[in-house]
Structure formats: structure tokens, C-alpha cells
Short mmCIF file of C-alpha atoms and ligand atoms in Angstrom, two decimals:
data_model
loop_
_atom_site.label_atom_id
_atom_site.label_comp_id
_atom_site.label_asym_id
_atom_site.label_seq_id
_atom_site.Cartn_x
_atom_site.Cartn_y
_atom_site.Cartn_z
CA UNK A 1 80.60 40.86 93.24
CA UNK A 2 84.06 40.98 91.84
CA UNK A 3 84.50 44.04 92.48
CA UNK A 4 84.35 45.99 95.45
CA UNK A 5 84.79 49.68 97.22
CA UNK A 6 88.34 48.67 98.64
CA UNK A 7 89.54 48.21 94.95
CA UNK A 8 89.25 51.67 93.32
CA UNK A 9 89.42 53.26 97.17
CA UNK A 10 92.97 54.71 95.95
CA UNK A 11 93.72 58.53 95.81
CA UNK A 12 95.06 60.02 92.65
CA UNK A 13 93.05 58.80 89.99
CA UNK A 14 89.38 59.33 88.71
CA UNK A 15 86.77 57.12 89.95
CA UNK A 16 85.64 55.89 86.80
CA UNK A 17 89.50 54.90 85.33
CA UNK A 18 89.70 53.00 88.57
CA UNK A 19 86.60 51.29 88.16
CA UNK A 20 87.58 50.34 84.46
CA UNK A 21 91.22 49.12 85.29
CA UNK A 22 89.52 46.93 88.21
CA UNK A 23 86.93 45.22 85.39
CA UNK A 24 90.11 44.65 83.75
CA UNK A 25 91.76 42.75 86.41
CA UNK A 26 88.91 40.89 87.36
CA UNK A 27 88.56 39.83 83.81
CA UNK A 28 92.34 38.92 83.65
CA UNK A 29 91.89 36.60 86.79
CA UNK A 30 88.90 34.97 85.23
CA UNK A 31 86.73 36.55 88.25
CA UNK A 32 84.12 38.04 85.14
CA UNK A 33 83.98 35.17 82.69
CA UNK A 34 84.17 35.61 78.64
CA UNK A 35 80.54 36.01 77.64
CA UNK A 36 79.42 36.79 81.52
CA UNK A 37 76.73 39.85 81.62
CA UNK A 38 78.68 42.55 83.78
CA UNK A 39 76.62 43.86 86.82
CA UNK A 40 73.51 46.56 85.96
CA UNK A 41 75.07 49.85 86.05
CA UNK A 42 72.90 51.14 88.83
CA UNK A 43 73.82 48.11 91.21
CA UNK A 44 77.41 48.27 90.19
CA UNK A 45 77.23 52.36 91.36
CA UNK A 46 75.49 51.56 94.14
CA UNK A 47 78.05 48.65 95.76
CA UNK A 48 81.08 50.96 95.47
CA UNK A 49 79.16 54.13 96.28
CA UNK A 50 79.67 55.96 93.14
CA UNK A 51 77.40 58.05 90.41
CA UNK A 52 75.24 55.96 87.96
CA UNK A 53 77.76 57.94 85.29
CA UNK A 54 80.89 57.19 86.60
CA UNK A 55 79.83 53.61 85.89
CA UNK A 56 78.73 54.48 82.84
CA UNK A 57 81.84 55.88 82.17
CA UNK A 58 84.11 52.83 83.31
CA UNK A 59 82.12 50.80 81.31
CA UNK A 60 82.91 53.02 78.08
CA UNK A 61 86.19 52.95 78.94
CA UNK A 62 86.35 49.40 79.37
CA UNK A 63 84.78 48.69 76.14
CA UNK A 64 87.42 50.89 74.36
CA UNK A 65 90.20 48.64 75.89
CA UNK A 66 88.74 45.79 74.16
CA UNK A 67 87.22 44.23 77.10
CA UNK A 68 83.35 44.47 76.85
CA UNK A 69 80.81 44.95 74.51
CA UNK A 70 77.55 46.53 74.91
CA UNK A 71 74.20 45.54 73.60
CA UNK A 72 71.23 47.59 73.74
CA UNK A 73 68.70 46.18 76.20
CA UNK A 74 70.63 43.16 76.90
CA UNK A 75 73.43 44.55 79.10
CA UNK A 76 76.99 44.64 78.62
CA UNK A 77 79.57 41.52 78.50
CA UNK A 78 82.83 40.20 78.62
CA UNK A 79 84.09 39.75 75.46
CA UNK A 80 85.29 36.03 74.61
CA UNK A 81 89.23 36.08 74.47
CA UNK A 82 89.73 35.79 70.28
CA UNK A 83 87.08 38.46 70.24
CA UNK A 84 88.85 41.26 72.37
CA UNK A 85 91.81 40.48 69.87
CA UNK A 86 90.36 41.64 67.08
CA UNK A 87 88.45 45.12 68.98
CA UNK A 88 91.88 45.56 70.01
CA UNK A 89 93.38 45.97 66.48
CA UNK A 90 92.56 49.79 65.73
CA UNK A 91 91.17 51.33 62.65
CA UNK A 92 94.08 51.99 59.84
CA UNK A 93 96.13 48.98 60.47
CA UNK A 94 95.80 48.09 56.65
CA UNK A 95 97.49 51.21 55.37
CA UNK A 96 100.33 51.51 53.94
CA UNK A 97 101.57 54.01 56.83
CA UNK A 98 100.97 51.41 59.89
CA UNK A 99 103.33 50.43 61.67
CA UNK A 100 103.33 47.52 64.27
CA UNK A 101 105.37 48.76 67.82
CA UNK A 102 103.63 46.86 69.64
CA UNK A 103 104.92 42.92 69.20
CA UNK A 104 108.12 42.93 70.75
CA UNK A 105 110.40 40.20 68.58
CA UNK A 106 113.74 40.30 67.12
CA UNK A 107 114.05 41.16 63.37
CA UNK A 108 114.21 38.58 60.86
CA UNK A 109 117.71 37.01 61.04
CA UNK A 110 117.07 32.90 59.05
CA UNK A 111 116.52 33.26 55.18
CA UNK A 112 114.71 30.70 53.56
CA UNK A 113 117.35 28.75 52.43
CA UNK A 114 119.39 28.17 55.76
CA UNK A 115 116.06 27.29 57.67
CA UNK A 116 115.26 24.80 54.45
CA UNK A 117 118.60 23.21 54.56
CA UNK A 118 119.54 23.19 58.71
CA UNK A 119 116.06 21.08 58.95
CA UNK A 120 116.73 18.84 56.23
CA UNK A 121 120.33 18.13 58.28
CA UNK A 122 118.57 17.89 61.65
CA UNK A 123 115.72 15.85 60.67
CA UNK A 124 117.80 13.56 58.16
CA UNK A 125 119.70 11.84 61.19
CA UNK A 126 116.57 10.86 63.45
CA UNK A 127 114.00 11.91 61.59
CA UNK A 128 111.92 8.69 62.08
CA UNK A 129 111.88 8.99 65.86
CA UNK A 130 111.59 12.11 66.49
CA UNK A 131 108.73 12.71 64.44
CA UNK A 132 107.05 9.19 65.53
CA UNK A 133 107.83 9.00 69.54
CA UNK A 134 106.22 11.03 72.24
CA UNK A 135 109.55 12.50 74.10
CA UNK A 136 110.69 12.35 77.39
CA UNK A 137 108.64 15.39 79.21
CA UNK A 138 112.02 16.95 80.21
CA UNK A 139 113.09 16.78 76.95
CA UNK A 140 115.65 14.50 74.88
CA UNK A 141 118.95 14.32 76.16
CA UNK A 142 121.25 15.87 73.56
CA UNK A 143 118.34 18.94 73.05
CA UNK A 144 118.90 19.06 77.01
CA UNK A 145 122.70 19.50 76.76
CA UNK A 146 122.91 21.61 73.51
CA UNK A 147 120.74 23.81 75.64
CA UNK A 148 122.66 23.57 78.92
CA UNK A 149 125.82 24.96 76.47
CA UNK A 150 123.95 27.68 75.15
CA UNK A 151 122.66 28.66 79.11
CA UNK A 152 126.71 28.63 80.11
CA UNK A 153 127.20 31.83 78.00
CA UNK A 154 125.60 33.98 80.35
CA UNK A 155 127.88 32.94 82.78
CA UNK A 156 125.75 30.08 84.72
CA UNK A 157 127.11 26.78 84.90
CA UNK A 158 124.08 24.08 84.55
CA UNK A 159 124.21 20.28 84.15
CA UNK A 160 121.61 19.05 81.55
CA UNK A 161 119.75 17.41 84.22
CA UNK A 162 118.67 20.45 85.56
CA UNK A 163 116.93 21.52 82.31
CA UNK A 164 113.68 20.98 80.74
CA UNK A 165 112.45 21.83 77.49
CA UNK A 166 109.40 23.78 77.58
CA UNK A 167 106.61 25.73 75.71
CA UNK A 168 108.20 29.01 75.70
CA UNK A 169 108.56 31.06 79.16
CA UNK A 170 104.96 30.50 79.90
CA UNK A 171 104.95 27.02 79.74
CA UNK A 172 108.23 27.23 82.33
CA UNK A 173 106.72 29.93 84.46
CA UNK A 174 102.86 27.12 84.66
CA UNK A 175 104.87 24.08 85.42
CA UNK A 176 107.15 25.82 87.96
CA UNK A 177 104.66 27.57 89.75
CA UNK A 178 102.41 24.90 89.71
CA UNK A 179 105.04 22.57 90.87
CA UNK A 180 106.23 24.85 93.93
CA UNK A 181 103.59 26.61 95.19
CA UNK A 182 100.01 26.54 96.01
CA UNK A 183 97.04 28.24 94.66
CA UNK A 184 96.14 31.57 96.61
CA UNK A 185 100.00 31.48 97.59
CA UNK A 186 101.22 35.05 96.99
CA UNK A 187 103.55 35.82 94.66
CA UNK A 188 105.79 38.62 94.14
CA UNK A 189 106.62 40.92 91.11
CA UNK A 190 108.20 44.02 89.04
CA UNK A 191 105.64 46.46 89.56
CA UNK A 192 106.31 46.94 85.79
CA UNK A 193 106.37 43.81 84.28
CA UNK A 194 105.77 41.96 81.27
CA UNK A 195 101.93 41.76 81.30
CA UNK A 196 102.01 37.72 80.12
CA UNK A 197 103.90 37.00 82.95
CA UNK A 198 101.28 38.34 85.51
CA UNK A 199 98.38 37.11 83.90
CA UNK A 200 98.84 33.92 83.76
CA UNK A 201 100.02 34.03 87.64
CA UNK A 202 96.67 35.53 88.19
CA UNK A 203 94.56 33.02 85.84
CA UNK A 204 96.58 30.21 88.11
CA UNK A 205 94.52 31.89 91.05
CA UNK A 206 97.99 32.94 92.24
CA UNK A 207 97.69 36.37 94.07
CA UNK A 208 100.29 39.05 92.67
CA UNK A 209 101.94 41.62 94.46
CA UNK A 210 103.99 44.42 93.22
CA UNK A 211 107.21 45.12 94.30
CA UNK A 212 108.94 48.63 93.94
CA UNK A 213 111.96 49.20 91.62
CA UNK A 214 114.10 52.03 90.50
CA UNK A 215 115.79 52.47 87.35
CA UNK A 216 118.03 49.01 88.39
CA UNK A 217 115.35 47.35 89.41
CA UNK A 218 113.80 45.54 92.26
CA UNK A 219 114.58 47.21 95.15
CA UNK A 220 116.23 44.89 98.01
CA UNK A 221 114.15 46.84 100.80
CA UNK A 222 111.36 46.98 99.43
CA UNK A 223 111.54 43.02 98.07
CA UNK A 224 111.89 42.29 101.87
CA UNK A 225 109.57 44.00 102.89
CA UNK A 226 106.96 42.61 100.42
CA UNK A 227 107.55 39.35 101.53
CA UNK A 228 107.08 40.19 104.98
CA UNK A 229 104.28 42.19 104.33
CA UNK A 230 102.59 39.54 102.00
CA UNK A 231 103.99 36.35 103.58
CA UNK A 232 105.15 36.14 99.52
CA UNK A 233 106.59 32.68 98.37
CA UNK A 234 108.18 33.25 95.16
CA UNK A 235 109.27 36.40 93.42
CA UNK A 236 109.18 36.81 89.71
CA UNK A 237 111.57 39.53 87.82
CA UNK A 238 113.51 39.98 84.28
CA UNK A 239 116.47 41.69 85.39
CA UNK A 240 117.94 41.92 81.97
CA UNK A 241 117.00 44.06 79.68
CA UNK A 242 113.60 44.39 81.38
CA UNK A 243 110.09 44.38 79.87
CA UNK A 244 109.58 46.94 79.25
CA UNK A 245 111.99 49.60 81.04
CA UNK A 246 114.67 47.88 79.41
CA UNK A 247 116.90 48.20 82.37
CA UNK A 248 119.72 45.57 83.36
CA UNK A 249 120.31 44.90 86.83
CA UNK A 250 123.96 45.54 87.87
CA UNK A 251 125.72 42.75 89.54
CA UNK A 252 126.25 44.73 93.26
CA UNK A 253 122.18 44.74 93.22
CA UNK A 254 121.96 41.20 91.98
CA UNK A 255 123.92 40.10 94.56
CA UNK A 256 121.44 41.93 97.17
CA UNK A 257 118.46 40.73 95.61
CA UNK A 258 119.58 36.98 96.17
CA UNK A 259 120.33 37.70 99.59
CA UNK A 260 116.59 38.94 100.40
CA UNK A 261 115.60 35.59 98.76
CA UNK A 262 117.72 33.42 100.82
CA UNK A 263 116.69 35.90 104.55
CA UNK A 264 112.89 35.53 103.50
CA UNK A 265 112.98 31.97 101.86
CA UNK A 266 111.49 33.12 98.85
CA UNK A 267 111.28 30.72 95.47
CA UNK A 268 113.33 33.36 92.72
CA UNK A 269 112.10 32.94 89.22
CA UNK A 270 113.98 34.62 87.05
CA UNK A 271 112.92 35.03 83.33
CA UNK A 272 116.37 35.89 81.29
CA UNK A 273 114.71 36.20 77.88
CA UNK A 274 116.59 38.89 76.81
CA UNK A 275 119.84 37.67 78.47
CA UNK A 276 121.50 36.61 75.08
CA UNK A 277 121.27 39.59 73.19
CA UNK A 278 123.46 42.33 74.83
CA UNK A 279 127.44 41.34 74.04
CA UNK A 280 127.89 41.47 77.90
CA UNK A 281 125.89 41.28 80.87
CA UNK A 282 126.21 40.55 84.45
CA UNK A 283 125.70 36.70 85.51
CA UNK A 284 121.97 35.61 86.57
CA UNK A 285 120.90 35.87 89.87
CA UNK A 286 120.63 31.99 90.04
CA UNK A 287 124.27 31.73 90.08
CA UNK A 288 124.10 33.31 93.74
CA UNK A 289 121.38 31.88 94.76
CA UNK A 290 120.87 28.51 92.76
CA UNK A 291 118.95 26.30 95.31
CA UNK A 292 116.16 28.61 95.66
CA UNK A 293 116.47 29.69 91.85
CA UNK A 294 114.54 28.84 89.17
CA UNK A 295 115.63 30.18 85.65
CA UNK A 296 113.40 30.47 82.78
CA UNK A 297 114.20 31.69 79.52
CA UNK A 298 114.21 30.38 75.40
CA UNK A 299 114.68 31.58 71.95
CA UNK A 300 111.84 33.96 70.99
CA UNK A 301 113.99 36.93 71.40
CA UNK A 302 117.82 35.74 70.11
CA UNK A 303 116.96 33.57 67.58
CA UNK A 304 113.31 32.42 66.86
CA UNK A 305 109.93 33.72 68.50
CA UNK A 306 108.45 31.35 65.88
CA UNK A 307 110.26 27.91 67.64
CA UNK A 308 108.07 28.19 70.32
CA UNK A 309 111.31 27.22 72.34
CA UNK A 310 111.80 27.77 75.79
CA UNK A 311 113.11 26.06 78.79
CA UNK A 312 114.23 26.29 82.47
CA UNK A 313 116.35 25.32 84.78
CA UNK A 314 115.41 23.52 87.92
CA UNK A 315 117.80 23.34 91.51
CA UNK A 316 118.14 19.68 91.30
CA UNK A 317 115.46 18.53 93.79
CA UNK A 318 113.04 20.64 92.06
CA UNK A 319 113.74 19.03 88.82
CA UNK A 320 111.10 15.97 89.44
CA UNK A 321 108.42 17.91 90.70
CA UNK A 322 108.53 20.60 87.85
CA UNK A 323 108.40 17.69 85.11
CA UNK A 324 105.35 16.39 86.75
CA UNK A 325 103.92 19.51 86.61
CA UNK A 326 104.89 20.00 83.23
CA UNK A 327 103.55 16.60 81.83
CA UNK A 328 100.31 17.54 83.48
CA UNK A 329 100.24 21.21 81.33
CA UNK A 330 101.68 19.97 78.04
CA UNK A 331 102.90 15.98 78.22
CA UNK A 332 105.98 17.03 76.49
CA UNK A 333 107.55 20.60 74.34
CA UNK A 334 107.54 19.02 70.74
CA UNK A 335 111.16 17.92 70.12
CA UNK A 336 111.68 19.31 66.66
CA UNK A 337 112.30 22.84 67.53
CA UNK A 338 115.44 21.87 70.06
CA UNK A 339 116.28 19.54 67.21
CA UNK A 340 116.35 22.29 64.71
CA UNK A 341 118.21 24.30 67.46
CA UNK A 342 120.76 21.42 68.07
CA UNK A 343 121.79 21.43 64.74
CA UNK A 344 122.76 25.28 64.90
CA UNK A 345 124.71 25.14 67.57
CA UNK A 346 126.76 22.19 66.39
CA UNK A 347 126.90 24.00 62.79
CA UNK A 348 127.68 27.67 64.45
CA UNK A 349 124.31 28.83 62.76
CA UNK A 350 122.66 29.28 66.40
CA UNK A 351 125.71 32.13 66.71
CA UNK A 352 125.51 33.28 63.02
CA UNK A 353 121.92 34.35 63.74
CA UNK A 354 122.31 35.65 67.15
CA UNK A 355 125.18 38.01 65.35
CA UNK A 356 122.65 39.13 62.76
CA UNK A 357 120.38 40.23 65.38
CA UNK A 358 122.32 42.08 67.32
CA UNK A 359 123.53 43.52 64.46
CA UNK A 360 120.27 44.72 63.52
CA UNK A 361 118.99 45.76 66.64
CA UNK A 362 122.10 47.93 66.48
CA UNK A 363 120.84 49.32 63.30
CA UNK A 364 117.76 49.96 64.67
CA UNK A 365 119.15 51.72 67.73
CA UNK A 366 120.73 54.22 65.39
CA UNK A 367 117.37 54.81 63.51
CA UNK A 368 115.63 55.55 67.22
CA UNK A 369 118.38 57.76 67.92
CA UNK A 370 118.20 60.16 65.11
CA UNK A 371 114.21 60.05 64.94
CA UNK A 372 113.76 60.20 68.72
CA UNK A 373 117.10 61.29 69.97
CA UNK A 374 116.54 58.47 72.12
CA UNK A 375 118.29 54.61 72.46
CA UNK A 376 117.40 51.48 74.55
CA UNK A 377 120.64 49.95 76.27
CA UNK A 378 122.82 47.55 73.86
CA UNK A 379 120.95 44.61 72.62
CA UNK A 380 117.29 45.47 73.61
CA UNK A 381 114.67 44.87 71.13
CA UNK A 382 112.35 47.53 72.76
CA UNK A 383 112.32 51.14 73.74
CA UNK A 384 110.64 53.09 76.49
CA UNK A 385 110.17 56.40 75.87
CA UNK A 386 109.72 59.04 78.20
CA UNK A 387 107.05 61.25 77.09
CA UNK A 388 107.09 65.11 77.54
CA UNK A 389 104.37 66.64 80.41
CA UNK A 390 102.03 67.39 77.75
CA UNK A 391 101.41 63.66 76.89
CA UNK A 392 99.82 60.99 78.84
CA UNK A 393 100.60 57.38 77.77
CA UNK A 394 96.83 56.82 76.93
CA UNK A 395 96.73 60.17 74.75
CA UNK A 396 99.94 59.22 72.82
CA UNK A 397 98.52 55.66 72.40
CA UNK A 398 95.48 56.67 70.91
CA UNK A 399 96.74 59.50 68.75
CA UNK A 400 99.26 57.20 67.71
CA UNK A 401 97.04 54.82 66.43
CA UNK A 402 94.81 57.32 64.34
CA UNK A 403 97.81 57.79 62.26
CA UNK A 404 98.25 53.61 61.74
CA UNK A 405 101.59 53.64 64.76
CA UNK A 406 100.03 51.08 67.06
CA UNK A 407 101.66 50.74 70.68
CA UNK A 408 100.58 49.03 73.49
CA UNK A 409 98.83 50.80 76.53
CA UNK A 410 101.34 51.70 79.06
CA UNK A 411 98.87 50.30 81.61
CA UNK A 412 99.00 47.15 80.62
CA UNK A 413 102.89 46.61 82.13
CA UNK A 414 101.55 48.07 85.61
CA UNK A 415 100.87 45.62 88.44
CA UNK A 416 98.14 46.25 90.81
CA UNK A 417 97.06 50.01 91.36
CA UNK A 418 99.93 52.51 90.72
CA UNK A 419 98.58 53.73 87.45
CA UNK A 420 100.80 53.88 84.32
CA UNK A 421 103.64 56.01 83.88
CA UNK A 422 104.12 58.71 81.23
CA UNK A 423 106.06 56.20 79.12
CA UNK A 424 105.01 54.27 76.11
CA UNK A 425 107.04 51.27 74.84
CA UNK A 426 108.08 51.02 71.21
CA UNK A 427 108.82 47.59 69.49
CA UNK A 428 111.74 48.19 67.33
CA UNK A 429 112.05 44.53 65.90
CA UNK A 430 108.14 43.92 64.44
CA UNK A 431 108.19 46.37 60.97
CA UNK A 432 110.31 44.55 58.70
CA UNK A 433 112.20 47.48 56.75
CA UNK A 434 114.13 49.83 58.57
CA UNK A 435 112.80 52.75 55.98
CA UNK A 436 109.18 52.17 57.15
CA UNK A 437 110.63 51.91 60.77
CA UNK A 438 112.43 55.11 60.42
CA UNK A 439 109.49 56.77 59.06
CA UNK A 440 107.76 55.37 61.84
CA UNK A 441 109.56 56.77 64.34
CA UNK A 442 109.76 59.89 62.68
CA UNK A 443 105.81 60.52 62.73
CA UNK A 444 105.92 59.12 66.29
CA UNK A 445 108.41 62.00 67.20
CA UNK A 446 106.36 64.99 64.99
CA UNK A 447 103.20 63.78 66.86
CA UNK A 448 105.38 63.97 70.38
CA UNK A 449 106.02 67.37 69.05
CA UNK A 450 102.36 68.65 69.20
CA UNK A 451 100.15 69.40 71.74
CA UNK A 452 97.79 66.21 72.44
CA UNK A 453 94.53 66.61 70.45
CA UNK A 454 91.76 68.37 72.96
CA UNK A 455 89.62 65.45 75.05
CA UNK A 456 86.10 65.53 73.44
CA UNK A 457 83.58 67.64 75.88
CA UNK A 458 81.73 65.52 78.15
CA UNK A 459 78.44 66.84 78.70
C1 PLP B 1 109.92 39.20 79.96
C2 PLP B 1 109.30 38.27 78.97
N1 PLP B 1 109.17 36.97 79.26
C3 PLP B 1 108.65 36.10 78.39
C4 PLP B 1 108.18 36.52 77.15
C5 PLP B 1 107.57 35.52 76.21
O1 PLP B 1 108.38 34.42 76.10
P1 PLP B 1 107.99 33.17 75.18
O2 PLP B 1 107.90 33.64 73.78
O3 PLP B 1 109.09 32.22 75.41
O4 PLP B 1 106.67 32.66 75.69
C6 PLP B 1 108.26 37.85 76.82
C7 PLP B 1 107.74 38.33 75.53
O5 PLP B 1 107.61 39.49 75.26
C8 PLP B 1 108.85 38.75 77.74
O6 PLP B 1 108.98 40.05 77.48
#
């Protein structure tokens, strides 16, 4: 059984929400397969030792996540993956009110014209071969130094032979882990954290550990103490502008955090996706520790979440490994993205639309400040919002979504059991006019301004 006692055996929260978030791990591990019948109720109550209707009630729970679906008679099941997308979309969507806070991506910076005419320029000069040659898995060499240029702006000096091209951050964050660890190894992470991240750690039958943070993240203490404690082998953190706390590491702490990697010989991967977007920032932690290091980042959030364009860069007698690892997950990144993204950098486009962004996140910043009297740090494309005592993340969520706002469950960001905090975090880049995101954020703050809608009675 998937699940046992030990896993909802935590004070502090109701049986039945323990039960439901522990389904929900299991199914993010792959532990309860899509389609697989989920346990009788009655055997399920009587392994952990609970009521046949706190089961009942996990289950109910579950199925309002998105996760399960019950059949009369037949039992209740996972639902297949493209399935619990579309539960998960909630009912007024369509309307003309609905706002999308949930998909965090920059706004719209390339018109129509620029993105027609910079891939006419980069395909027109080797067109032929990149469109009819598989690429080198590490990528082409002058996509691998046009990238390397664009990494030296946040202060870390890399060689193009330390960087790949990949499939996004997830594609960096497979072939790296895969490459440098082992399956069951442990690895170490943000207890909040961005949820893609830690479940694909978990569907690599990698075991993930939280890690303690404060409002400047990890905590060096508590890091080294986790890897003591877990005999972890890598650690895994976004120290700027954090999904979803939007926090920034300073550089004092950075400095702390690389010397717990070097004491416990820890593997640091450190996902800088956000690191081009605020005007300054503190260095990566890979510049201080850069043989233990690596960094894994890409476009989706300063230029393009549309490029699929990521990459990362290896300490130098990683490199080999990770591009074995990589061929094995995806042969090779396709090589017309960095392409496209070679060309704006050499035509000063890649900076045009990295101003326009920033610019508009700005703008946006201002809007969440007068609706919510509330802004992230410079340059992040999400907010998290305290809530007031009368609101619980789930309430807000839900209520939210009966009036077409859709956010994403606070839960989801938590690793392992601490619950989710009374925080909710809005997307400020998805709704494409800043009216409709204004009045957005204006209904989100008049329904933070009621009391939460009574909990129907449970009989
Ligand atoms: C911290 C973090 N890493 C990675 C990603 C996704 O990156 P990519 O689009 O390159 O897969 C996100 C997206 O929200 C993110 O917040």
C-alpha cells in the first residue's frame, strides 16, 4: 500500500486533509498509477487506523483537486494526466470576468512583425542545415556562446563549453540529475518550491527533502543539517526571485549557502530563471562554489516561455556525463530556438525585449499596488500575497474561482508535510490587458475584504 500510518501521523492537521495530500504525493511519484483503482475505502481506513468517513472524506477531497474520479460501483481512480487537466480548469473560465493568475509568464513583449522578420534573418544564413541536421546534443557552437554572453550578465563568467542547450529547466534539471546521482539518492529542496521542480525529482524515484528557509531563503543551518540528517546529495533552490515567495537571496547568505555545499559535499543546482529580470541582483551561487555547481536556467521568463529554451551550465568534468544523459532524455534541444535567440542578441533585440518586460512588469507592479496595496520585489512576474486571519489559502482559492480569478492552490508549492501557508500566489504576467488585470486584482482585493463564505454543514 502506498500509503501508510507514518505518512499522515503529523499533528496539526485533520486526518482526512492528510490522507488526501498523501494520495496526492503518491500519485505525483507515480506510486498510484493514472487509471489505477485506489484502495476500498474500508481497507484504506483500516491500514492507517482511521474512520470509514475520514476516508471518505480524503477521497472527496482528492477528487476536488483533480486527482480521482469516482464511479459508482466500480471504485474510485487515478485520473490519467490530460484528464486531471481539464477537472482542474474550474467552472466560469469562459467569462468575460476570468482571469488567469495562475500561469506564471512574462507579458507579451515580440509583435508579429519583429518575430516574422528576426526568423527570416536567422534562418536565411543556415537555414538548410539547421533545419536538415540532427545537432550536436550540447548544442551548436555559436547558440553555445551567444548563450554563455547572455549567462555573463548576471555576473558568472562561463566558457561555452560548459553549456548545453536544453529543453527548458526541466530538461536541465532530468539530464543533470540523472547524470550525477542515483535513483533513491536523496535530494534536497526549498520547502516552498516551484512544484515542477519537485515532481519530476520525485517521478525520477529521487527522494525529496525539504529544507527550511526564512524570508532570504535556505537557511545555512538548517541546509547542513538536512544533509546530515538525510545523507542528501544534491540540493535544489531558486534563490532569485523565488517561486513563489519571490524572495532574492542576499549575497552574505549566498556566500553561506555555498559553504554548507562544499562542508557536506553536496551537488548545488541552482535554477536562476528569474535571474534576468530584476535590473540588479547579487551573483549566482555557482560563482562561489562552481565545481560542485550546476546552473540551470533559459528564456521562458525574460524573453520567450514559448522558445522552449533553456540550458545549463556544467563544472567542466560534469559536462560529458550531463550530455550523455541528455542525449538519452531528448537526443538533442531543437536548434532553431537558440538560432532565433542568436540573432537577437547580435541584433540587440534579445535586450529590446528584455527592456519591454521589465517595463511591463513594472506597470504591473503599480496596478498590484493600488488594487492590493501590495508589490513583489523589482522584476518578479509573480506575487505572494499574504492573506488576512480570516482566509485560508484553500478558501480564497476556491472563492476566487467562483467569481472566474483562478489561482493555484497554495499547497501545491509545499514540500513534504508542513501544510500550506496563508498565502496565495498571483500571476501578474498571464491576462493580457492591464485593464482586465486591474479589475482583476481589484475583485481579488473586495473578496479579501469579506468574510470567507461559511463551509457547507457536514452532517
Ligand atoms: C523556478 C522555476 N523553474 C523553472 C520553471 C520552468 O522553466 P522552463 O519553462 O524552462 O521549463 C519555472 C516556471 O514557472 C519556475 O518557476
Amino acid at each position: 500500500m502506498p500509503i501508510q500510518r507514518s505518512d499522515i501521523s503529523e499533528h496539526g492537521r485533520p486526518a482526512y486533509r492528510a490522507i488526501a495530500d498523501a494520495l496526492e504525493r503518491a500519485i505525483g511519484t507515480g506510486d498510484f498509477a493514472p487509471g489505477e483503482r485506489l484502495p476500498p475505502v474500508r481497507d484504506l481506513a483500516k491500514t492507517l487506523g482511521v474512520t470509514v468517513g475520514t476516508v471518505n472524506r480524503a477521497y472527496v477531497l482528492a477528487q476536488s483537486r483533480g486527482l480521482l474520479t469516482g464511479e459508482v460501483g466500480r471504485g474510485t481512480f487515478v485520473l490519467k494526466r490530460q484528464d486531471r487537466q481539464s477537472r482542474i480548469r474550474i467552472a466560469g473560465e469562459d467569462s468575460v470576468n476570468a482571469a488567469d493568475l495562475v500561469v506564471n509568464q512574462p507579458p507579451v513583449a515580440l509583435t508579429d512583425e519583429e518575430a516574422a522578420q528576426s526568423a527570416a534573418r536567422a534562418f536565411s544564413r543556415h537555414g538548410s542545415t539547421l533545419f536538415g541536421r540532427y545537432p550536436p546534443t550540447a548544442g551548436i557552437a555559436e547558440h553555445r556562446a551567444a548563450i554563455a554572453a547572455w549567462i555573463g550578465r548576471t555576473g558568472l563568467e562561463v566558457s561555452p563549453d560548459q553549456v548545453l542547450v536544453t529543453v527548458g529547466v526541466h530538461s536541465a534539471i532530468a539530464a543533470t540529475s540523472l547524470a550525477c546521482l542515483r535513483p533513491g539518492d536523496t535530494i534536497l529542496i526549498d520547502q516552498l518550491t516551484y512544484p515542477g521542480a519537485r515532481d519530476l525529482l520525485g517521478v525520477l524515484k529521487f527522494r525529496v527533502e525539504p529544507v527550511a528557509t526564512d524570508a532570504e531563503g535556505v537557511l545555512p543551518d538548517a541546509l547542513e543539517a538536512a544533509a546530515r540528517l538525510h545523507g542528501g546529495r544534491a540540493f535544489v533552490t531558486c534563490p532569485t526571485l523565488h517561486n513563489p515567495t519571490s524572495s532574492t537571496m542576499p549575497d552574505e547568505r549566498r556566500r553561506q549557502v555555498a559553504q554548507v555545499v562544499e562542508r557536506t559535499d553536496l551537488l548545488l543546482i541552482e535554477d536562476d530563471i528569474y535571474g534576468h529580470l530584476p535590473r540588479s541582483r547579487p551573483v549566482p551561487i555557482t560563482a562561489h562554489v562552481p565545481d560542485r555547481s550546476v546552473l540551470v536556467s533559459g528564456m521562458s521568463k525574460c524573453l520567450s516561455p514559448g522558445m522552449r529554451l533553456g540550458y545549463l551550465v556544467a563544472p567542466p568534468d560534469r559536462v560529458a556525463a550531463i550530455t550523455t544523459a541528455l542525449h538519452d532524455l531528448v537526443v538533442a534541444a531543437s536548434p532553431l530556438s537558440p538560432a532565433l535567440f542568436t540573432e537577437w542578441l547580435n541584433e540587440g533585440l534579445a535586450d529590446e525585449l528584455l527592456e519591454r518586460i521589465r517595463h511591463q512588469i513594472a506597470r504591473r507592479h503599480e496596478i498590484a499596488g493600488d488594487a492590493l496595496g501590495l508589490a513583489p520585489p523589482e522584476g518578479s512576474p509573480h506575487l505572494w500575497l499574504p492573506l488576512p486571519p480570516s482566509w485560508t489559502a484553500e478558501r480564497l482559492v476556491e472563492a476566487a474561482a467562483r467569481v472566474g480569478l483562478h489561482l493555484p492552490r497554495t499547497d501545491v508549492f509545499a514540500v513534504g508535510r508542513g501544510g500550506a501557508p496563508r498565502a496565495v500566489r498571483v500571476a501578474l504576467g498571464s491576462v493580457a490587458e492591464e485593464d482586465r488585470l486591474k479589475s482583476a486584482l481589484r475583485r481579488l482585493r473586495s473578496l479579501l475584504d469579506q468574510a470567507p463564505p461559511r463551509a457547507a454543514p457536514v452532517i
